[in-house]
Amino acid sequence: MHVLPAGTPPALDLRGICKAFDGKPALDDAHFSLAWGEVHALVGENGAGKSTLMNVATGVYAADHGSQIVDGSELSPRSPQEATDAGIGMVHQHFRLVDRFSVAENVLLTLGGRVRSLRAAADLIAAKAREVGLDVDPFRQVSTLSIAERQRVEILKVLLLGARIIILDEPTAVLTEEESSALLVFTRRLADADHAVVLITHKLKEVAAHTDRITVMRHGKTVLAGAPMAEVSEAEVGRLIVGEAVVAAARPQSRPGEERLVVRGLGFDGQKRGGAVELTLRAGEVLGLAGVGGNGQEQLVACLAGTLAASAGSFTLSGVDVTRATPSRRRDLGLRVIPASRFATGLVRQMSIAENLAMTNVRTGHFGGRWFLDRRRMKAAALAAIERFDIRGAGPNRRTELLSGGNAQKVLLARELDDGLKVLIAHSPSRGLDVKASEFVRDAIRAAVEAGAACLLISEDLQEVMGLSHRVAVMNGGVIAGNRPIADVTPEWIGALLTGHA
Amino acid sequence: MDFLIGWLAIIPSYTTPLLLASVGLILSERAGVLNLGAEGMMALGAMTAAITVLAGHDPWMGIAAGAAAAVAVSLLFGLAVVVFRADQTLAGLAVVAIGLGVTGTVGRPYVQQTFGGLPKLGDLLALDPANPLGRIIAAQDVISLAAPILALAAWWWLMKTQAGLRLRAAGENPAAADVAGVDIQLTQLAAVLFAGLMCGLAGAYLSVATSHVWVENMVAARGWIAVALVILAKWSPARAVIGAMLFGSADALVPRLQAIGADVPVYLMMMLPYALTLFVLFLTSLSGRGSGEPASLGAVYLRQDKH
Amino acid sequence: MPSTAYLMRRQEPGRLRTALSYSIGLIIGLALSAAILVAVGVPAGDLVDEFLVETFLTSDGLAQTVTAAGPLILVGLSSALAMRIRFWNIGVEGQMWFGAIAGTFVALNHIGPAALRLPLGLALAFAAGALFIWPCLVLKRRFGISEVISTLLASNMAFLLVQHLLFGVWRDPANSFPITVEFPPESQFAALGWGQTHTGVILSLVAAVVAWFLLERSPVGYYADAVGHNPAAATETGLPVKAIVLGMTLASGGLSGLAGALVLSGTEHRLSQALGNGYLFSAIVIAYLARSKPTWVVVASIALAAIYTAGNVLKVFYSVSEAVIVLAQGTVLMSILIAQFFSHYSIHFSENTRS
């Protein structure tokens, strides 16, 4: 961090910001101060209000209360446009790029009247890219770019708009380790060139070495404001983030039994040439499948669940070949799935908790048989599940879209972890959940496995994989790059397989 | 040969309404608004134009009035879907009902009254009727000549100008466009009004330039074919020129065959444009390449949506 | 436009707000429709008489309304079934034409024993309607072709087919109009002895009861909702997605086909060109007003039937085109669509500490 002359106003100063959505407070008297020339980490759990606070700063949301000072003068941007004019730029977690446009068209769109033609926009991109040392081809269509490349485009867009305050929302969440460190080195360069950078993140460890100060938020409040990174301990920050102590998950205390899921030579689209998936999963065992997202996990889950036809190979459930079986047949054999995206393939958001819980069992005649639907029985079953899984603040008739992420996930767990469970496919089961909800999910999985189920745990969260699994496999390019008992697993081994160097 | 020339001569008059309407719809859908109301807007344009001319006004006045009527109903549609976020499919169907309902009610006294329509080029220029080319040109009018040029101009504006880029962004990714300073609602509303203008013109052309009369059900599902043309043209006004010519040619075949007294099952022949539309839609889907459908077509955009 | 005003989707609109915005939309739509009628020359004072007294409060009028409700219930159910699984059936009129052709075929060619002729005609009409919609479903599922367009275009082709038959083989040579001869009595519904009412009206009520049972009391409606809202989740949880989609869609087509035969065997007693006019919009308006619930489909159908009855009277006495019914339907639909905004969204004004 530069030594700035005394009395230099902060780049950005947010004071007493309040913001509620539909009556629920998302920000409650939040503070944040950013100095020129620094890289500032803004950390907290999901839902702590980090992104919301920065969205207020960039005029995406209008604050209900509070004031904002930009480089010494009061300014509460009432639109993203006003924030841009004030030199504030944000790279959102979900990129704001038009996929079907080229890089240059996207930049032309963003720059509006400031550039005349596509040609001029392309020249500007090339010049800026050279200046700051980012590699981008202005004429590529965005849909053909990798995630890291799209992120570079977003950063260039923000810089071309004249931003000197740059906010990056979870920038490393979607990157490989190598890409992440390149990005962090780049943010340091930006800060040194008289910009100010905010890194919104929950991966404190990753950014610690690259940031100057840290602000921690919890439940919409600022609980640690701008402490120098050198002066805080990781444990202290962890406590501030969570608010209460959380014990680490332990592995299920069970011994592997009979073979439950055997996958032989499974092929699907997007796999690297000649590749195939080989897996064996036993009762009472958790097989952790680590890997960077987008390496075939989605397809593997879809093949196993029965929503995607495998292009090659076969697999069996408890010895029965189900490669071509319908999803209902697989369920009859004890397959249960927790998909990565709850509302995409797991729950029906417009339907109630009771209806979602009954989805797998109406078919089997559990709620009134073939011709009748016993809604009273569905409701009673839902009440029991709400009790057992501690689904908070919700009656059986509440639509699942109104639930928090954690409670919606509990509905899914309550449905999938039923008596018939033999093989559980859990894909990123705790993604997007806060610490307590994540713990609940892991406890539930552990209990199911201890009761004799087999679990294929597919996750990008290495700690989760290491904490729960008896064996760990790594997925890369749509194939299993390696497979070891937990005792032999080292972070180095996983890291090497993830990046494809082993 | 005579048959061929006669057929070629009337193809543009069958192509023009389809082309005008589909170019309008393409701009609306490129901005993200699914617009199924074409059939109703065209009917409104046709009837309003006809009764304006029957009231003693110039054909051009009639066309302007027809366009204005369709713009008025698309303002209603635009307010419903852009401002009040109504379901675009249902609101489009409501526009069809309103258009057919108004024309059936208001237009009833004017049915079957013929009038002098838009002059053909043959009336304006001295063309040699013995020359086949002369005969074909003589059967054209100003609008049928202007329509393809208009379509290409729309393509150029959409694909090559900054304003066109902003409109496309609204239909592809409204959140990104919003951040870039595009007023989504204003853009969509303008696009909807333009679609109304074009559908109104298309309808007015049917009554004032082609038939010189108003009859109920005059549009005869041409509005729906225009809706299908948007998909066939993969949302490109330039491709719409080719598509409209294809359907115009098929549509023009029946009256020509009737005119030369060929013994054909007329009603079965009249199915040709519909069957052709379905068949070409089927072929397009087989091609496997991207459909070109705007990514956010029909979606409701709210800036304050919290995710 | 002040950028401090913004919209938010209401998570839970609440029953009162939903009911209120719906009713206000309905009332405004009806008021506008009444204003249109007055504008085209119906004396305002006669409106209540024509639309309430003459449709519900006189025996003849009520009989007419009930008769008109028969086919409306069937097309309303047809549209409701399709909407439940998010399939836009815009081919209601085409399916009616197909059903009418099937019914006419059985009646004119004396197919099967006389005692079974009516049921046979109705069954074939149902099958014809289902046959009409089936390719549209295949085009949508396999080839991604919008069913809005395929059903609508096929509908136009069906009408041309009817014209082809009416101007050709089926034309009654003794008549100057393109219509068929009258159906033999065994192909007609029995009159109930009250105005024009016939046993076909009872059939449509039976269809409504069956639909109600399937959608509200059996797993079918529950499956359909899951499939309609989230087909991926329904597939993954092992629901019979294909069977539900196929069954609901074919039933939707079949019910409209049945409606076509019902009109012929019930009131028209012959095939002409004037069968399906306006039924498409009626079907959509009924299903939308009823929110795809069979019970409410019956209620909405009877209300709309009254408008049909009144429309026929207006046509005779005030020479108002029956197109005014279509106009009224469009107006009501549009006004409710707009009114829903006030239950789906809330407008907020954020309060900045300074402005």
Short mmCIF file of C-alpha atoms in Angstrom, two decimals, chain C:
data_model
loop_
_atom_site.label_atom_id
_atom_site.label_comp_id
_atom_site.label_asym_id
_atom_site.label_seq_id
_atom_site.Cartn_x
_atom_site.Cartn_y
_atom_site.Cartn_z
CA MET C 1 -38.78 9.23 -14.69
CA PRO C 2 -37.48 9.42 -11.14
CA SER C 3 -35.01 6.59 -10.73
CA THR C 4 -35.78 6.36 -7.03
CA ALA C 5 -39.05 4.61 -7.85
CA TYR C 6 -38.63 0.93 -8.50
CA LEU C 7 -40.61 -2.26 -8.85
CA MET C 8 -40.46 -5.39 -6.80
CA ARG C 9 -42.11 -8.73 -7.37
CA ARG C 10 -44.37 -9.55 -4.48
CA GLN C 11 -43.34 -12.82 -2.89
CA GLU C 12 -46.72 -13.39 -1.32
CA PRO C 13 -49.42 -11.18 -2.79
CA GLY C 14 -52.08 -12.32 -0.30
CA ARG C 15 -55.52 -13.61 -1.15
CA LEU C 16 -57.36 -10.33 -0.75
CA ARG C 17 -54.99 -8.38 -2.96
CA THR C 18 -55.06 -11.10 -5.61
CA ALA C 19 -58.85 -11.31 -5.56
CA LEU C 20 -59.19 -7.55 -5.58
CA SER C 21 -56.89 -6.86 -8.50
CA TYR C 22 -58.49 -9.71 -10.43
CA SER C 23 -62.01 -8.43 -9.77
CA ILE C 24 -61.14 -4.85 -10.56
CA GLY C 25 -59.59 -5.98 -13.83
CA LEU C 26 -62.71 -7.99 -14.62
CA ILE C 27 -65.03 -5.10 -13.76
CA ILE C 28 -63.06 -2.60 -15.80
CA GLY C 29 -62.98 -5.02 -18.72
CA LEU C 30 -66.73 -5.57 -18.56
CA ALA C 31 -67.38 -1.84 -18.18
CA LEU C 32 -65.25 -1.11 -21.23
CA SER C 33 -67.10 -3.80 -23.16
CA ALA C 34 -70.43 -2.25 -22.15
CA ALA C 35 -69.18 1.15 -23.26
CA ILE C 36 -68.24 -0.35 -26.62
CA LEU C 37 -71.74 -1.77 -27.02
CA VAL C 38 -73.28 1.58 -26.25
CA ALA C 39 -70.92 3.19 -28.73
CA VAL C 40 -72.02 0.85 -31.51
CA GLY C 41 -75.65 1.66 -30.90
CA VAL C 42 -77.10 -0.47 -28.11
CA PRO C 43 -79.09 1.77 -25.75
CA ALA C 44 -77.40 1.78 -22.36
CA GLY C 45 -80.73 1.13 -20.65
CA ASP C 46 -81.16 -2.14 -22.50
CA LEU C 47 -77.83 -3.62 -21.42
CA VAL C 48 -78.98 -4.95 -18.06
CA ASP C 49 -82.08 -6.35 -19.67
CA GLU C 50 -80.18 -8.08 -22.47
CA PHE C 51 -77.24 -9.35 -20.43
CA LEU C 52 -78.89 -10.30 -17.17
CA VAL C 53 -82.64 -10.65 -17.50
CA GLU C 54 -82.77 -12.19 -20.95
CA THR C 55 -79.88 -14.57 -20.27
CA PHE C 56 -80.50 -15.84 -16.75
CA LEU C 57 -83.88 -14.67 -15.48
CA THR C 58 -86.19 -15.85 -18.24
CA SER C 59 -86.73 -19.53 -18.91
CA ASP C 60 -86.02 -19.23 -22.65
CA GLY C 61 -82.96 -17.10 -22.07
CA LEU C 62 -81.55 -19.41 -19.41
CA ALA C 63 -82.14 -22.41 -21.65
CA GLN C 64 -80.20 -20.67 -24.40
CA THR C 65 -77.38 -19.76 -22.04
CA VAL C 66 -77.12 -23.32 -20.73
CA THR C 67 -77.08 -24.67 -24.29
CA ALA C 68 -74.35 -22.26 -25.31
CA ALA C 69 -72.35 -23.20 -22.21
CA GLY C 70 -72.02 -26.85 -23.36
CA PRO C 71 -69.32 -26.44 -26.00
CA LEU C 72 -67.76 -23.55 -24.07
CA ILE C 73 -67.16 -25.82 -21.07
CA LEU C 74 -65.45 -28.34 -23.34
CA VAL C 75 -63.16 -25.83 -25.07
CA GLY C 76 -62.49 -24.13 -21.73
CA LEU C 77 -61.41 -27.46 -20.25
CA SER C 78 -59.36 -28.09 -23.37
CA SER C 79 -57.48 -24.85 -22.93
CA ALA C 80 -57.17 -25.33 -19.16
CA LEU C 81 -55.63 -28.78 -19.54
CA ALA C 82 -53.06 -27.46 -21.98
CA MET C 83 -52.25 -24.44 -19.83
CA ARG C 84 -51.64 -26.68 -16.81
CA ILE C 85 -48.64 -28.18 -18.60
CA ARG C 86 -47.64 -24.91 -20.30
CA PHE C 87 -48.73 -25.99 -23.76
CA TRP C 88 -50.32 -23.16 -25.73
CA ASN C 89 -53.17 -24.78 -27.60
CA ILE C 90 -54.08 -22.06 -30.12
CA GLY C 91 -55.66 -24.67 -32.41
CA VAL C 92 -58.93 -25.03 -30.48
CA GLU C 93 -61.01 -24.08 -33.54
CA GLY C 94 -59.07 -26.45 -35.79
CA GLN C 95 -59.68 -29.29 -33.35
CA MET C 96 -63.36 -28.39 -33.33
CA TRP C 97 -63.39 -28.57 -37.12
CA PHE C 98 -61.68 -31.94 -37.02
CA GLY C 99 -64.19 -33.19 -34.46
CA ALA C 100 -67.02 -31.83 -36.58
CA ILE C 101 -65.66 -33.60 -39.65
CA ALA C 102 -65.45 -36.89 -37.74
CA GLY C 103 -68.96 -36.46 -36.37
CA THR C 104 -70.33 -35.57 -39.79
CA PHE C 105 -68.58 -38.53 -41.37
CA VAL C 106 -70.27 -40.94 -38.97
CA ALA C 107 -73.64 -39.24 -39.33
CA LEU C 108 -73.72 -38.95 -43.12
CA ASN C 109 -72.34 -42.42 -43.81
CA HIS C 110 -74.43 -44.19 -41.18
CA ILE C 111 -71.39 -45.85 -39.66
CA GLY C 112 -72.09 -48.55 -37.11
CA PRO C 113 -75.39 -49.60 -35.55
CA ALA C 114 -77.92 -46.80 -35.15
CA ALA C 115 -78.06 -47.11 -31.38
CA LEU C 116 -74.32 -46.54 -31.08
CA ARG C 117 -74.05 -43.94 -33.80
CA LEU C 118 -74.00 -40.88 -31.55
CA PRO C 119 -71.45 -42.28 -29.08
CA LEU C 120 -69.35 -43.49 -31.98
CA GLY C 121 -69.43 -40.05 -33.61
CA LEU C 122 -68.44 -38.42 -30.34
CA ALA C 123 -65.62 -40.88 -29.72
CA LEU C 124 -64.29 -40.34 -33.22
CA ALA C 125 -64.58 -36.58 -32.76
CA PHE C 126 -62.51 -36.82 -29.58
CA ALA C 127 -59.97 -38.95 -31.41
CA ALA C 128 -59.89 -36.52 -34.33
CA GLY C 129 -59.17 -33.60 -32.04
CA ALA C 130 -56.40 -35.60 -30.38
CA LEU C 131 -55.06 -36.59 -33.79
CA PHE C 132 -54.96 -32.92 -34.75
CA ILE C 133 -52.84 -31.87 -31.78
CA TRP C 134 -50.51 -34.85 -31.70
CA PRO C 135 -48.19 -33.76 -34.56
CA CYS C 136 -47.97 -30.30 -32.99
CA LEU C 137 -46.78 -31.92 -29.76
CA VAL C 138 -44.21 -33.98 -31.65
CA LEU C 139 -43.00 -30.88 -33.50
CA LYS C 140 -42.60 -29.08 -30.19
CA ARG C 141 -40.91 -31.86 -28.22
CA ARG C 142 -38.68 -33.28 -30.93
CA PHE C 143 -37.96 -30.29 -33.10
CA GLY C 144 -38.51 -27.32 -30.84
CA ILE C 145 -41.17 -25.76 -33.04
CA SER C 146 -43.45 -23.39 -31.16
CA GLU C 147 -46.88 -24.93 -30.62
CA VAL C 148 -48.41 -21.45 -30.81
CA ILE C 149 -47.59 -21.36 -34.50
CA SER C 150 -48.10 -25.01 -35.42
CA THR C 151 -51.53 -25.31 -33.78
CA LEU C 152 -52.68 -22.00 -35.25
CA LEU C 153 -51.53 -22.78 -38.79
CA ALA C 154 -52.97 -26.28 -38.62
CA SER C 155 -56.20 -24.69 -37.46
CA ASN C 156 -56.40 -22.66 -40.65
CA MET C 157 -55.71 -25.76 -42.69
CA ALA C 158 -58.52 -27.58 -40.90
CA PHE C 159 -60.96 -24.84 -41.86
CA LEU C 160 -59.86 -25.05 -45.48
CA LEU C 161 -60.41 -28.80 -45.34
CA VAL C 162 -63.96 -28.20 -44.12
CA GLN C 163 -64.55 -25.77 -46.98
CA HIS C 164 -63.12 -28.30 -49.40
CA LEU C 165 -65.64 -30.87 -48.18
CA LEU C 166 -68.57 -28.45 -48.01
CA PHE C 167 -68.04 -27.20 -51.53
CA GLY C 168 -67.37 -30.75 -52.69
CA VAL C 169 -68.54 -34.19 -51.68
CA TRP C 170 -70.55 -33.24 -48.60
CA ARG C 171 -72.55 -30.41 -50.08
CA ASP C 172 -76.31 -30.79 -49.83
CA PRO C 173 -77.33 -30.61 -53.49
CA ALA C 174 -80.77 -29.36 -52.51
CA ASN C 175 -79.38 -26.29 -50.79
CA SER C 176 -77.86 -23.17 -52.28
CA PHE C 177 -75.59 -22.72 -49.27
CA PRO C 178 -72.51 -24.85 -48.75
CA ILE C 179 -73.93 -27.01 -45.97
CA THR C 180 -74.51 -30.74 -45.49
CA VAL C 181 -77.89 -32.42 -45.24
CA GLU C 182 -79.40 -32.62 -41.77
CA PHE C 183 -78.01 -35.33 -39.50
CA PRO C 184 -80.34 -38.32 -39.07
CA PRO C 185 -81.98 -38.31 -35.62
CA GLU C 186 -79.76 -41.10 -34.31
CA SER C 187 -76.79 -38.76 -34.71
CA GLN C 188 -78.47 -35.98 -32.75
CA PHE C 189 -78.54 -35.45 -29.02
CA ALA C 190 -81.97 -35.95 -27.49
CA ALA C 191 -83.74 -32.73 -26.62
CA LEU C 192 -84.37 -32.19 -22.93
CA GLY C 193 -87.64 -30.44 -23.64
CA TRP C 194 -86.45 -27.07 -22.33
CA GLY C 195 -85.64 -24.61 -25.07
CA GLN C 196 -82.77 -25.91 -27.16
CA THR C 197 -81.14 -27.81 -24.34
CA HIS C 198 -80.06 -31.34 -25.12
CA THR C 199 -78.31 -34.27 -23.47
CA GLY C 200 -74.99 -33.04 -24.86
CA VAL C 201 -74.98 -30.31 -22.21
CA ILE C 202 -75.01 -33.06 -19.59
CA LEU C 203 -72.12 -34.72 -21.39
CA SER C 204 -70.05 -31.55 -21.07
CA LEU C 205 -70.83 -31.37 -17.36
CA VAL C 206 -69.73 -34.98 -17.01
CA ALA C 207 -66.50 -34.07 -18.80
CA ALA C 208 -66.02 -31.23 -16.30
CA VAL C 209 -66.54 -33.61 -13.36
CA VAL C 210 -64.04 -36.10 -14.79
CA ALA C 211 -61.53 -33.31 -15.38
CA TRP C 212 -62.12 -32.03 -11.87
CA PHE C 213 -61.49 -35.45 -10.42
CA LEU C 214 -58.34 -36.02 -12.44
CA LEU C 215 -56.87 -32.58 -11.83
CA GLU C 216 -57.95 -31.95 -8.25
CA ARG C 217 -58.35 -35.32 -6.59
CA SER C 218 -56.04 -37.73 -8.41
CA PRO C 219 -52.26 -37.58 -8.84
CA VAL C 220 -52.69 -36.43 -12.46
CA GLY C 221 -53.21 -32.74 -11.67
CA TYR C 222 -50.38 -32.81 -9.18
CA TYR C 223 -48.05 -34.39 -11.74
CA ALA C 224 -49.21 -31.90 -14.36
CA ASP C 225 -48.34 -28.97 -12.10
CA ALA C 226 -44.87 -30.36 -11.44
CA VAL C 227 -44.33 -31.04 -15.14
CA GLY C 228 -45.67 -27.63 -16.11
CA HIS C 229 -43.55 -25.71 -13.63
CA ASN C 230 -40.33 -27.70 -13.76
CA PRO C 231 -40.06 -30.59 -16.23
CA ALA C 232 -36.43 -31.25 -15.28
CA ALA C 233 -37.25 -31.76 -11.61
CA ALA C 234 -40.26 -33.89 -12.54
CA THR C 235 -38.08 -36.10 -14.74
CA GLU C 236 -35.38 -36.50 -12.13
CA THR C 237 -37.81 -37.45 -9.38
CA GLY C 238 -39.16 -40.20 -11.61
CA LEU C 239 -42.58 -38.71 -12.42
CA PRO C 240 -44.23 -40.06 -15.60
CA VAL C 241 -43.44 -36.87 -17.51
CA LYS C 242 -43.94 -38.20 -21.03
CA ALA C 243 -47.23 -39.88 -20.19
CA ILE C 244 -48.55 -36.76 -18.49
CA VAL C 245 -47.54 -34.45 -21.33
CA LEU C 246 -48.94 -36.80 -23.95
CA GLY C 247 -52.12 -37.51 -22.02
CA MET C 248 -52.90 -33.90 -21.13
CA THR C 249 -52.14 -32.61 -24.63
CA LEU C 250 -54.15 -35.29 -26.40
CA ALA C 251 -57.02 -34.78 -23.96
CA SER C 252 -56.87 -31.05 -24.68
CA GLY C 253 -57.18 -31.69 -28.40
CA GLY C 254 -59.81 -34.35 -27.84
CA LEU C 255 -62.04 -32.11 -25.71
CA SER C 256 -62.04 -29.44 -28.41
CA GLY C 257 -62.81 -32.11 -31.00
CA LEU C 258 -65.67 -33.26 -28.83
CA ALA C 259 -66.91 -29.67 -28.62
CA GLY C 260 -67.07 -29.55 -32.41
CA ALA C 261 -69.25 -32.66 -32.56
CA LEU C 262 -71.33 -31.40 -29.64
CA VAL C 263 -72.28 -28.25 -31.52
CA LEU C 264 -73.28 -30.25 -34.60
CA SER C 265 -75.15 -33.06 -32.89
CA GLY C 266 -76.64 -30.74 -30.30
CA THR C 267 -77.83 -27.55 -31.99
CA GLU C 268 -76.74 -27.18 -35.62
CA HIS C 269 -77.58 -30.72 -36.77
CA ARG C 270 -75.50 -30.18 -39.89
CA LEU C 271 -71.99 -29.08 -40.85
CA SER C 272 -71.65 -25.52 -42.13
CA GLN C 273 -68.91 -22.90 -42.23
CA ALA C 274 -70.16 -21.14 -39.11
CA LEU C 275 -69.22 -23.52 -36.34
CA GLY C 276 -66.04 -22.52 -34.63
CA ASN C 277 -66.13 -18.75 -34.81
CA GLY C 278 -64.57 -17.13 -31.78
CA TYR C 279 -64.20 -20.32 -29.77
CA LEU C 280 -60.41 -19.92 -29.64
CA PHE C 281 -60.58 -16.71 -27.69
CA SER C 282 -63.44 -18.00 -25.56
CA ALA C 283 -61.37 -21.04 -24.63
CA ILE C 284 -58.37 -18.96 -23.66
CA VAL C 285 -60.41 -16.39 -21.75
CA ILE C 286 -62.31 -19.11 -19.87
CA ALA C 287 -59.17 -21.03 -18.94
CA TYR C 288 -57.39 -17.86 -17.91
CA LEU C 289 -60.30 -16.51 -15.88
CA ALA C 290 -60.68 -19.93 -14.26
CA ARG C 291 -56.96 -20.25 -13.62
CA SER C 292 -57.16 -23.69 -15.22
CA LYS C 293 -59.42 -25.04 -12.46
CA PRO C 294 -62.26 -27.22 -13.83
CA THR C 295 -64.84 -25.94 -11.33
CA TRP C 296 -64.20 -22.36 -12.31
CA VAL C 297 -64.13 -23.33 -15.99
CA VAL C 298 -67.80 -24.25 -15.63
CA VAL C 299 -68.60 -20.94 -13.92
CA ALA C 300 -66.68 -18.87 -16.47
CA SER C 301 -68.24 -20.82 -19.34
CA ILE C 302 -71.76 -20.09 -18.15
CA ALA C 303 -70.92 -16.40 -17.74
CA LEU C 304 -69.47 -16.29 -21.23
CA ALA C 305 -72.43 -18.26 -22.57
CA ALA C 306 -74.67 -15.46 -21.35
CA ILE C 307 -72.65 -13.03 -23.40
CA TYR C 308 -73.08 -15.32 -26.42
CA THR C 309 -76.84 -15.45 -25.84
CA ALA C 310 -77.04 -11.70 -25.51
CA GLY C 311 -74.79 -11.30 -28.54
CA ASN C 312 -77.22 -13.26 -30.67
CA VAL C 313 -80.07 -11.03 -29.56
CA LEU C 314 -78.06 -7.88 -30.19
CA LYS C 315 -77.21 -9.15 -33.64
CA VAL C 316 -80.87 -9.45 -34.53
CA PHE C 317 -82.28 -6.37 -32.84
CA TYR C 318 -79.49 -3.83 -33.09
CA SER C 319 -77.60 -5.35 -36.05
CA VAL C 320 -74.43 -5.51 -33.94
CA SER C 321 -71.87 -7.93 -35.36
CA GLU C 322 -71.13 -11.02 -33.29
CA ALA C 323 -67.51 -9.90 -33.54
CA VAL C 324 -68.36 -7.67 -30.59
CA ILE C 325 -68.17 -10.80 -28.44
CA VAL C 326 -64.60 -11.38 -29.54
CA LEU C 327 -63.88 -7.72 -28.84
CA ALA C 328 -65.34 -7.99 -25.36
CA GLN C 329 -63.26 -11.08 -24.66
CA GLY C 330 -60.08 -9.35 -25.81
CA THR C 331 -60.91 -6.31 -23.70
CA VAL C 332 -61.62 -8.32 -20.56
CA LEU C 333 -58.49 -10.44 -21.02
CA MET C 334 -56.28 -7.40 -21.55
CA SER C 335 -57.73 -5.53 -18.63
CA ILE C 336 -57.24 -8.46 -16.23
CA LEU C 337 -53.71 -9.00 -17.52
CA ILE C 338 -52.93 -5.39 -16.72
CA ALA C 339 -54.71 -5.48 -13.36
CA GLN C 340 -52.63 -8.50 -12.26
CA PHE C 341 -49.67 -6.16 -12.17
CA PHE C 342 -50.98 -4.70 -8.94
CA SER C 343 -50.97 -8.04 -7.18
CA HIS C 344 -47.74 -9.34 -8.72
CA TYR C 345 -45.63 -6.26 -8.14
CA SER C 346 -45.22 -3.50 -5.65
CA ILE C 347 -43.89 -0.05 -6.42
CA HIS C 348 -41.36 1.32 -3.98
CA PHE C 349 -39.91 4.74 -3.48
CA SER C 350 -36.55 4.68 -1.81
CA GLU C 351 -35.87 7.43 0.64
CA ASN C 352 -32.45 8.99 0.22
CA THR C 353 -31.06 10.93 3.14
CA ARG C 354 -30.42 13.84 0.81
CA SER C 355 -31.87 14.33 -2.60
#
